[in-house]
Short mmCIF file of C-alpha atoms in Angstrom, two decimals:
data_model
loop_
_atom_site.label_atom_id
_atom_site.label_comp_id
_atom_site.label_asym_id
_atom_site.label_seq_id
_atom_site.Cartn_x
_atom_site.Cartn_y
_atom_site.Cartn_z
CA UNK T 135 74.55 69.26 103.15
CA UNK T 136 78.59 69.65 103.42
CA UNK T 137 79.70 71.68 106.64
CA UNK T 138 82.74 72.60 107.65
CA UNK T 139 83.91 72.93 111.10
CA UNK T 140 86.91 74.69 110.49
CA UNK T 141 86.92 78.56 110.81
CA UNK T 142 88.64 79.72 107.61
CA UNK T 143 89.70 83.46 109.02
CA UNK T 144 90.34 82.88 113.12
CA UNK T 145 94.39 84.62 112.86
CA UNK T 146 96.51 81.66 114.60
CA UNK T 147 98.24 84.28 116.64
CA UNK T 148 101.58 82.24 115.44
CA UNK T 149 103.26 81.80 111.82
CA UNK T 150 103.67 77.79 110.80
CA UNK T 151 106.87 76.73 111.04
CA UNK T 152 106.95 74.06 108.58
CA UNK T 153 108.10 73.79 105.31
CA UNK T 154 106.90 75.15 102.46
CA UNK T 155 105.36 71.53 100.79
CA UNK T 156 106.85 70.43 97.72
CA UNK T 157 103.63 70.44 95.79
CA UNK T 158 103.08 74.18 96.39
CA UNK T 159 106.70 74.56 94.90
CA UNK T 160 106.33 72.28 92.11
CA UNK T 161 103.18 74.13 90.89
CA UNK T 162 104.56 77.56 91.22
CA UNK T 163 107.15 76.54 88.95
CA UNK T 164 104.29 75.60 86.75
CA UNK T 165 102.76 78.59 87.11
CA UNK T 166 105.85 80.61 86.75
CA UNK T 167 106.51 79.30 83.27
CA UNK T 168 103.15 79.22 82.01
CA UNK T 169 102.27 83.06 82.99
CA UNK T 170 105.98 83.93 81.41
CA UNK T 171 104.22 82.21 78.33
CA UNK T 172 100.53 83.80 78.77
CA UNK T 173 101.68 87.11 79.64
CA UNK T 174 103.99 87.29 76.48
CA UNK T 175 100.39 87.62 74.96
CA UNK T 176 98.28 89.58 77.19
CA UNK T 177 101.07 92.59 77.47
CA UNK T 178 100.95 93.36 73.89
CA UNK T 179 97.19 92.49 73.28
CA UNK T 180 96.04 96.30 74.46
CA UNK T 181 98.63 97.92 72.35
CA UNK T 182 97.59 95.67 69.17
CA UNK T 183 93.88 96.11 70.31
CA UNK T 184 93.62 99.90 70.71
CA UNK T 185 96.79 101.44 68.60
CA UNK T 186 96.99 98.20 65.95
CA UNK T 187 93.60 97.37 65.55
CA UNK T 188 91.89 101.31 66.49
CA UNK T 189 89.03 99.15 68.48
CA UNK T 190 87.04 101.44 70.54
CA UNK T 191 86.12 101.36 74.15
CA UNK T 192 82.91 98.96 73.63
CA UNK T 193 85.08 96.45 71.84
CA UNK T 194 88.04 96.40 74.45
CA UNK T 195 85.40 96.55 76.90
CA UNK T 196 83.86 93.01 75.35
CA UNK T 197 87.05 91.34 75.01
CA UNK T 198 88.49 92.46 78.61
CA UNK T 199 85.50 90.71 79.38
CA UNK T 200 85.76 87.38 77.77
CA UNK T 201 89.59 87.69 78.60
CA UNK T 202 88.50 87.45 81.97
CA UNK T 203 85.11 85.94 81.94
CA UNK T 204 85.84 82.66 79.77
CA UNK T 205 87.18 80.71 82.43
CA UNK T 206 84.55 81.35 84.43
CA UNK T 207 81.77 77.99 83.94
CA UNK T 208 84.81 76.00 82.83
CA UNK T 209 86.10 76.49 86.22
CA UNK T 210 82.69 75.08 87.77
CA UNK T 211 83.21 71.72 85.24
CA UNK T 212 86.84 71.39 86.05
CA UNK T 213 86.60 71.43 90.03
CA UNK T 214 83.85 69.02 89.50
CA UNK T 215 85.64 66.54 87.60
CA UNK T 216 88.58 66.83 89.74
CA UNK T 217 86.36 66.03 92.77
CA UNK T 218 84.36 63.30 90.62
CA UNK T 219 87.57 61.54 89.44
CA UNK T 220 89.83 62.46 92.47
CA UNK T 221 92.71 62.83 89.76
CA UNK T 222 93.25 66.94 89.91
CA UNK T 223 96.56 66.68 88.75
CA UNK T 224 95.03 64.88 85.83
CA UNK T 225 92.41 67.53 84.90
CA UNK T 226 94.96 70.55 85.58
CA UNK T 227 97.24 69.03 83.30
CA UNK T 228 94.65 68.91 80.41
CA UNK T 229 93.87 72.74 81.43
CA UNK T 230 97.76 73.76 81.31
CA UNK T 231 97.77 71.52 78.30
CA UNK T 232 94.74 73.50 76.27
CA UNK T 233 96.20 76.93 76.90
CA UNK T 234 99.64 75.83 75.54
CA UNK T 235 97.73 75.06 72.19
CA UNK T 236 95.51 78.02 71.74
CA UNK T 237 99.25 79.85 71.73
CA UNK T 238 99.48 78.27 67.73
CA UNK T 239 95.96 79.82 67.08
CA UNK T 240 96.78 83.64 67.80
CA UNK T 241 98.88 83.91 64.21
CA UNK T 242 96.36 82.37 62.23
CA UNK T 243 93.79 84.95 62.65
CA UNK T 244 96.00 87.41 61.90
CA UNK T 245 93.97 90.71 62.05
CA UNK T 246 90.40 89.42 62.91
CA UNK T 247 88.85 90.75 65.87
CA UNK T 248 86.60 87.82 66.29
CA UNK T 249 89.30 85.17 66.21
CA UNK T 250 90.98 86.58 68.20
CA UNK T 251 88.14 86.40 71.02
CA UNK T 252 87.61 82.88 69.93
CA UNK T 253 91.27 82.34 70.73
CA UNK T 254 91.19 84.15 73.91
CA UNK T 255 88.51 82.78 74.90
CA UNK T 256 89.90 78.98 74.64
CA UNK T 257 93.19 79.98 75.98
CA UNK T 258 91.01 81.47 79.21
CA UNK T 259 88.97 78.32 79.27
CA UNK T 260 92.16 76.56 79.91
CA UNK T 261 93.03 78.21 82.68
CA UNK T 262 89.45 77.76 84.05
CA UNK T 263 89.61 74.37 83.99
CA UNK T 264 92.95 73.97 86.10
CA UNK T 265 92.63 76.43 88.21
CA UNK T 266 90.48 74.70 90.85
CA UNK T 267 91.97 71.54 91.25
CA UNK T 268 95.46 73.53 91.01
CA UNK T 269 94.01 75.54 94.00
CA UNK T 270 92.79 72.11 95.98
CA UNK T 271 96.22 70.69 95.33
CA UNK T 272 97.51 73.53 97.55
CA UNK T 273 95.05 73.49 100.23
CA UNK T 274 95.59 69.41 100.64
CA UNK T 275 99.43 69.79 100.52
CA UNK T 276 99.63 72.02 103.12
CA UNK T 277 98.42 72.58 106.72
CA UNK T 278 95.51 75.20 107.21
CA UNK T 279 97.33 77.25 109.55
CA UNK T 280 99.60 78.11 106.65
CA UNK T 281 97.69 78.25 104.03
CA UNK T 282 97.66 82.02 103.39
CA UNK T 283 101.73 82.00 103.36
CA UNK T 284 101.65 78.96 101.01
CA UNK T 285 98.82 80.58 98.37
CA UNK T 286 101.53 83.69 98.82
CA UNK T 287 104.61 81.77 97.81
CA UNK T 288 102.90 80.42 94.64
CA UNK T 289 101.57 83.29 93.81
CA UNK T 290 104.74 85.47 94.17
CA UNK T 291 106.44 82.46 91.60
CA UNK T 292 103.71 82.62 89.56
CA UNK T 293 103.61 86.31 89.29
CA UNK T 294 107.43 86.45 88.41
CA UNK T 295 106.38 84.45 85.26
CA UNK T 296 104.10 87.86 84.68
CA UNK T 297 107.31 89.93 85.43
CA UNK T 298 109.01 88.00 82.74
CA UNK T 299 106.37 87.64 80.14
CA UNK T 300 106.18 91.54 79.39
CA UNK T 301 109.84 91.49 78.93
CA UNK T 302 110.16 88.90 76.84
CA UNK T 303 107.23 89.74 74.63
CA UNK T 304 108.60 93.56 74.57
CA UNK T 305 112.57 92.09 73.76
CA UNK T 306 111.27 90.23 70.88
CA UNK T 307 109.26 93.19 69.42
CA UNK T 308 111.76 95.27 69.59
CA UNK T 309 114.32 92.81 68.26
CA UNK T 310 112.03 91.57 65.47
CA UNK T 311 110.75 94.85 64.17
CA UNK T 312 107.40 94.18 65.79
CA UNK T 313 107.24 90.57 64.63
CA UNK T 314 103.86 89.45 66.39
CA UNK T 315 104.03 85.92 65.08
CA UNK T 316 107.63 85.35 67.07
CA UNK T 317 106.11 86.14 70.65
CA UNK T 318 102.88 83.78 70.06
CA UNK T 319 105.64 81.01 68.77
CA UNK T 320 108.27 81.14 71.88
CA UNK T 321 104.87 81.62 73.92
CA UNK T 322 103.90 78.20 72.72
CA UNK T 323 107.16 76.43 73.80
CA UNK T 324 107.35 77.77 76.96
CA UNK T 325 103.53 76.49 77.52
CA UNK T 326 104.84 73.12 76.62
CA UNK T 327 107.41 73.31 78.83
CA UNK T 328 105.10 74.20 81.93
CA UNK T 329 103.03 71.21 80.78
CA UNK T 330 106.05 68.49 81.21
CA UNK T 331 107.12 69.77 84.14
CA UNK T 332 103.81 69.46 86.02
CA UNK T 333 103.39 65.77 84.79
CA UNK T 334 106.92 65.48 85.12
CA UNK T 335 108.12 66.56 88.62
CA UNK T 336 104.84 67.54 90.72
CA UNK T 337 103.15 64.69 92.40
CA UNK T 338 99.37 64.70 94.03
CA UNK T 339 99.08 65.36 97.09
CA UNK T 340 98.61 62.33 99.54
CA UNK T 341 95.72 63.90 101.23
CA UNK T 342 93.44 63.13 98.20
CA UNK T 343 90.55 60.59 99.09
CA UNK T 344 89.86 57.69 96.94
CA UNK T 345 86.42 58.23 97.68
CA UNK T 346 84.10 59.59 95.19
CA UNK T 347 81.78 62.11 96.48
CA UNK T 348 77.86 63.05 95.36
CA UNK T 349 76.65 65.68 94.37
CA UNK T 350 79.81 67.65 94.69
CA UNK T 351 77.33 70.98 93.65
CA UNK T 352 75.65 71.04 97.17
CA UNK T 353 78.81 72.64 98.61
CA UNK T 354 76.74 75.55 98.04
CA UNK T 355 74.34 74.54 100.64
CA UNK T 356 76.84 75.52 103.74
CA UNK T 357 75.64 78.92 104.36
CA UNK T 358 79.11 80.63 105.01
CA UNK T 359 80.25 79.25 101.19
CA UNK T 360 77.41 81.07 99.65
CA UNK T 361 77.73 84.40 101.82
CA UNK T 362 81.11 84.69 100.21
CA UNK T 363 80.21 83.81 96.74
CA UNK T 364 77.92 86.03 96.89
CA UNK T 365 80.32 89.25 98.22
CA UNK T 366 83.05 88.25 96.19
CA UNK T 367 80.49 88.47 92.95
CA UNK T 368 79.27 92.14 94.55
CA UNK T 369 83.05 93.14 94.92
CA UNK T 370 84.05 91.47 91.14
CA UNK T 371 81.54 93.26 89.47
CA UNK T 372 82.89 96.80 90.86
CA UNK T 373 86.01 96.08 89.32
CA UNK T 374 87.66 96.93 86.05
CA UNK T 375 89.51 94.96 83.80
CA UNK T 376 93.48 94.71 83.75
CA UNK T 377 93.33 96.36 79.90
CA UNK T 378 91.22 98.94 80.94
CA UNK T 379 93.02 99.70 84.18
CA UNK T 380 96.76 99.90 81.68
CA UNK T 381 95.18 102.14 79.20
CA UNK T 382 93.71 104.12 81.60
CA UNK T 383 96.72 104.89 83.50
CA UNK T 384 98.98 105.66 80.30
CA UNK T 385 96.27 108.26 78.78
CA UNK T 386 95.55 109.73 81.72
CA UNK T 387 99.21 110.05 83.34
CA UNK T 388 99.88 111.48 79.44
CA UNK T 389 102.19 108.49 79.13
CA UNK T 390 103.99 107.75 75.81
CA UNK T 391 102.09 105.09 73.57
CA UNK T 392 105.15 102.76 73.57
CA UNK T 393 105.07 102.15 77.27
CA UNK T 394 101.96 100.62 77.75
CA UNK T 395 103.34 96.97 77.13
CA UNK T 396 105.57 97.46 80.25
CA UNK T 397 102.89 98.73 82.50
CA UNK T 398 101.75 95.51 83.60
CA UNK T 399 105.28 94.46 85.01
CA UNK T 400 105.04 97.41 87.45
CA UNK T 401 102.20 95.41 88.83
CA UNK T 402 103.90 91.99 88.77
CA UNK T 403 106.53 93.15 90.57
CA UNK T 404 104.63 94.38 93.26
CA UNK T 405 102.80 91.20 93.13
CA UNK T 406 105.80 89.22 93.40
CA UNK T 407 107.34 91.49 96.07
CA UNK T 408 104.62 91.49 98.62
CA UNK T 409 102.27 88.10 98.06
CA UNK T 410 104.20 85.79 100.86
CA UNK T 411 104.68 88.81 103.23
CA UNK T 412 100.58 89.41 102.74
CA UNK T 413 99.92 86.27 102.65
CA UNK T 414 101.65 85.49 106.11
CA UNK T 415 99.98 88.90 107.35
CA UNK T 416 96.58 87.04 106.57
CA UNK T 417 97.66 83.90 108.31
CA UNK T 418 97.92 86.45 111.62
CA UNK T 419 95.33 88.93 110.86
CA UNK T 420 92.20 87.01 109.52
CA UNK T 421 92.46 86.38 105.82
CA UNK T 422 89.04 88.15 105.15
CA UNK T 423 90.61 91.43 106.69
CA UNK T 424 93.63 91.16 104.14
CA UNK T 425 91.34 90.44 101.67
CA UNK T 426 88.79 93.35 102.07
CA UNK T 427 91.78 96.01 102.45
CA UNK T 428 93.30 94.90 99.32
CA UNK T 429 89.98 96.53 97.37
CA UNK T 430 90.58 99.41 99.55
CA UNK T 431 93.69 99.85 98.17
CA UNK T 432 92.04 99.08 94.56
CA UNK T 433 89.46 102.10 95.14
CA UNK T 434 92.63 104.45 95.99
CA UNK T 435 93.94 103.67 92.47
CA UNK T 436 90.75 104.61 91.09
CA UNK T 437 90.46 107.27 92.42
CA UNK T 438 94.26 108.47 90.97
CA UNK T 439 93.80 107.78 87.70
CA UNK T 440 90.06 109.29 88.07
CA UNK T 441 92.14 112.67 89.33
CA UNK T 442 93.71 112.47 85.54
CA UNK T 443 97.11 113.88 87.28
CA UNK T 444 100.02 113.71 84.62
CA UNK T 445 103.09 112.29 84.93
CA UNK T 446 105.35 109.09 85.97
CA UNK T 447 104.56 109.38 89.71
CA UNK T 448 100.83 108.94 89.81
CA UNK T 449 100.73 106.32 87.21
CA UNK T 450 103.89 104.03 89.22
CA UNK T 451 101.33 105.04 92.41
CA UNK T 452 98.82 103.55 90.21
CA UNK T 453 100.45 100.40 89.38
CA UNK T 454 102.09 100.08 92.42
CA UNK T 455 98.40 99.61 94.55
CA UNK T 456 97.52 97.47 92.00
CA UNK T 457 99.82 94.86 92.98
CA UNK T 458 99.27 94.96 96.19
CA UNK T 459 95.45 94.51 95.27
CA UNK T 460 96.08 91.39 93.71
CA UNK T 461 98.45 90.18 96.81
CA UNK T 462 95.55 91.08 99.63
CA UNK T 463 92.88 89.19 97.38
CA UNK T 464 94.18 86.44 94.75
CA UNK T 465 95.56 83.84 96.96
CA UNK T 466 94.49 85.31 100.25
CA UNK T 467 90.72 84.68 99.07
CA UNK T 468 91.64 81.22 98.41
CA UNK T 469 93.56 80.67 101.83
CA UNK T 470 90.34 82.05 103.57
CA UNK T 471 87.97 79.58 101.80
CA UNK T 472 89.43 76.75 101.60
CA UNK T 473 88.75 75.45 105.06
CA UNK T 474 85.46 76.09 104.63
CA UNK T 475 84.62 73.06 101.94
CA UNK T 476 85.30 69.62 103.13
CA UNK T 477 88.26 67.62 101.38
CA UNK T 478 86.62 65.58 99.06
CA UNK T 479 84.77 68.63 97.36
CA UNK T 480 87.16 71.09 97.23
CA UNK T 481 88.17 71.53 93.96
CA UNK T 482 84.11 72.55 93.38
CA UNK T 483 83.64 74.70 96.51
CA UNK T 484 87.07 76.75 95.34
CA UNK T 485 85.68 76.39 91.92
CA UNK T 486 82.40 78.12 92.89
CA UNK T 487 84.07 80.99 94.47
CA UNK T 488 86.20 82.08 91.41
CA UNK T 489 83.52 81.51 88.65
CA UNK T 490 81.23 84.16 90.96
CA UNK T 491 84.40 86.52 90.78
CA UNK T 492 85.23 85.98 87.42
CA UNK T 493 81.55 86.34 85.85
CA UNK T 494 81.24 89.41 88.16
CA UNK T 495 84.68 90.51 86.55
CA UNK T 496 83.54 90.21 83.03
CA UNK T 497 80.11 91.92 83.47
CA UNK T 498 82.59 94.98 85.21
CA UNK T 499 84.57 95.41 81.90
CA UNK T 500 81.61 95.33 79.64
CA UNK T 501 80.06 97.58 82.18
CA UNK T 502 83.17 99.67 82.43
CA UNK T 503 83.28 99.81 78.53
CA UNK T 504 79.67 101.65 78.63
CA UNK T 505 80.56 104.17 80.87
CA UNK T 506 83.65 104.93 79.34
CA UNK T 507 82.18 105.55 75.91
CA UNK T 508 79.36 107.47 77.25
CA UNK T 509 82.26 109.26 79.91
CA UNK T 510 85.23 109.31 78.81
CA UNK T 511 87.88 107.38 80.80
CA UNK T 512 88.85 108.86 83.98
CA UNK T 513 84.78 109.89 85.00
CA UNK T 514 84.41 106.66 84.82
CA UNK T 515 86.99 105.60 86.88
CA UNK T 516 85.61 107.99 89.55
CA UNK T 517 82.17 106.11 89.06
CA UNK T 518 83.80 103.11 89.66
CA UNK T 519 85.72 103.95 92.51
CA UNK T 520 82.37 105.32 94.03
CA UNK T 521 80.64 101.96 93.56
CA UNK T 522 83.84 99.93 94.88
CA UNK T 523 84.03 101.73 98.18
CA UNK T 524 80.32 101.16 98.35
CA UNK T 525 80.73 97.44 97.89
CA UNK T 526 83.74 96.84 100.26
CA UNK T 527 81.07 98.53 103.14
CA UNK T 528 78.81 95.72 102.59
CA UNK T 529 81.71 93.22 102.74
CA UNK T 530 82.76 94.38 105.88
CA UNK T 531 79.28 94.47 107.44
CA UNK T 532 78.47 90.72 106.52
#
């Protein structure tokens, strides 16, 4: 059995003073490019989906899901082979390196609904597979007493990428006469470009052991790592997806059609704003505090676009709680476990914690896509938001 003896959420009482390591840096520059190249996609995916395509809520509901549930088993098999081969820069390299590709794939199935899940779901496997050992290269870089402030400083470079994408991706369109086949080609280069740099100019971290663990899997054994899989899965699965979330807010707020590729960067900017300031908070606070208020926060937004009140203020209140969801939980959640899962198999024990949250995610959308076909959008919001606040008691209590 693996046990930690490090208490991932005790608040030092003190900020660290040291550098941010040049790791953490490196890789948000990696992450900065490649979500400026992923988010070209995703921000005009629900306005090709819904007002291109005319898929209905069952459909979007399906492919939110695999948008966000694809990643989910490769991110299992790519913090294990990062912990087998003790080479994660190797392994998040080939993950950066498989989403640039799938970028080539999205013109070729033109109009087909199908493909285009196939092609999401490859680009999303991608990003399962470098996600963990990404996330170990940060915890092993950097001292645990700083850990929430350095998972907030990536995280506010890779959400500018996010800011960016939308922009980009919303330039083009209306440059090219809504040529989709431009934003999946300069999405492609800047992939490529992530990919050189992080082979280029970021470096392992030193802290890696040449040792080759077991049975990496029986990380899942330490009681505390399975308590939070397990409540992070409970919270995931009371969530809806990013598309749903968008097109919620802009029919509900009575929003013009043409806005709803810029909605995202609403959120991305609040992202980018407040992730280190949140993530130092956690550092102080107890990261598991941080991270339980964020879906506080989340079930407020709910609730607004569940209230169906018109307009641009409720939907920027809207967006603007959902960034600073994704600021209390994305990184924080990572900050707070990583202590918990000894060196050598942390790549897996991170791993395990976002496949629970990211199967839980999917299974929301689909979920989500049910009751808004059988509701209509904002009742279910409201049911949503009911089940949320319902969840984040149980967090609390265990």
């Amino acid at each position: 059995m693996y046990v930690s003896s490090v208490r991932a959420d005790t608040p030092t009482g003190s900020r660290s003073s040291s550098p941010i390591p040049a790791t953490v840096i490196g890789l948000g520059v990696v992450s900065l490019i490649t979500d400026l190249s992923a988010e070209m996609v995703t921000a005009v995916l629900p306005l090709y989906l819904v007002y291109g395509l005319g898929v209905g809520y069952l459909q979007l509901g399906a492919i939110d899901g695999l948008y966000t549930g694809a990643t989910a088993l490769l991110r299992l098999a790519g913090g294990h082979l990062a912990d087998r081969l003790q080479r994660p820069k190797a392994v998040a390299l080939f993950g950066y390196g498989l989403s640039a590709l799938t970028k080539l794939g999205f013109p070729l199935v033109g109009s087909s609904v199908a493909g285009m899940g196939l092609v999401i779901g490859v680009d999303r496997a991608g990003k399962g597979i470098r996600t963990g050992p990404r996330d170990a290269m940060i915890t092993l870089a950097t001292p645990s007493d700083g850990l929430g402030r350095a998972f907030g400083v990536h995280r506010a470079l890779d959400t500018a990428g996010a800011l960016l994408g939308p922009l980009v991706a919303f330039g083009l369109l209306s440059l090219l006469f809504m040529d989709y086949t431009s934003v999946f080609a300069v999405s492609f280069c800047f992939g490529v470009i992530a990919v050189v740099v992080l082979a280029v100019f970021v470096r392992q971290p030193a802290g890696v052991s040449v040792r080759r663990p077991g049975l990496s899997w029986n990380v899942l054994r330490d009681r505390q790592v399975r308590r939070v899989v397990l409540i992070v899965a409970l919270l995931g699965a009371c969530t809806v997806g990013d598309m749903f979330l968008f097109v919620g807010v802009q029919k509900t707020s009575g929003l013009p059609v043409g806005v709803l590729p810029l909605l995202p960067l609403a959120t991305a900017l609040t992202f980018m704003v407040v992730a280190a300031p949140v993530g130092k908070l956690a550092d102080r606070l107890g990261r598991w505090r941080v991270f339980l208020a964020g879906h506080v926060v989340l079930f407020l937004a709910y609730v607004l676009v569940a209230s169906s009140w018109g307009g641009w203020f409720p939907a920027a209140l809207v967006l603007l709680a959902h960034g600073v969801f994704y600021a209390c939980t994305d990184g924080v959640l990572m900050a707070y476990v990583g202590p918990l899962v000894p060196e050598q198999v942390r790549a897996t024990g991170l791993a395990f914690v976002q496949t629970g949250q990211a199967l839980a995610r999917a299974a929301g959308a689909v979920l989500f896509g049910v009751a808004a076909t059988g509701l209509s959008l904002a009742p279910a919001f409201g049911v949503f938001a009911a089940v949320l606040a319902v969840a984040v008691m149980v967090g609390a209590r265990w």
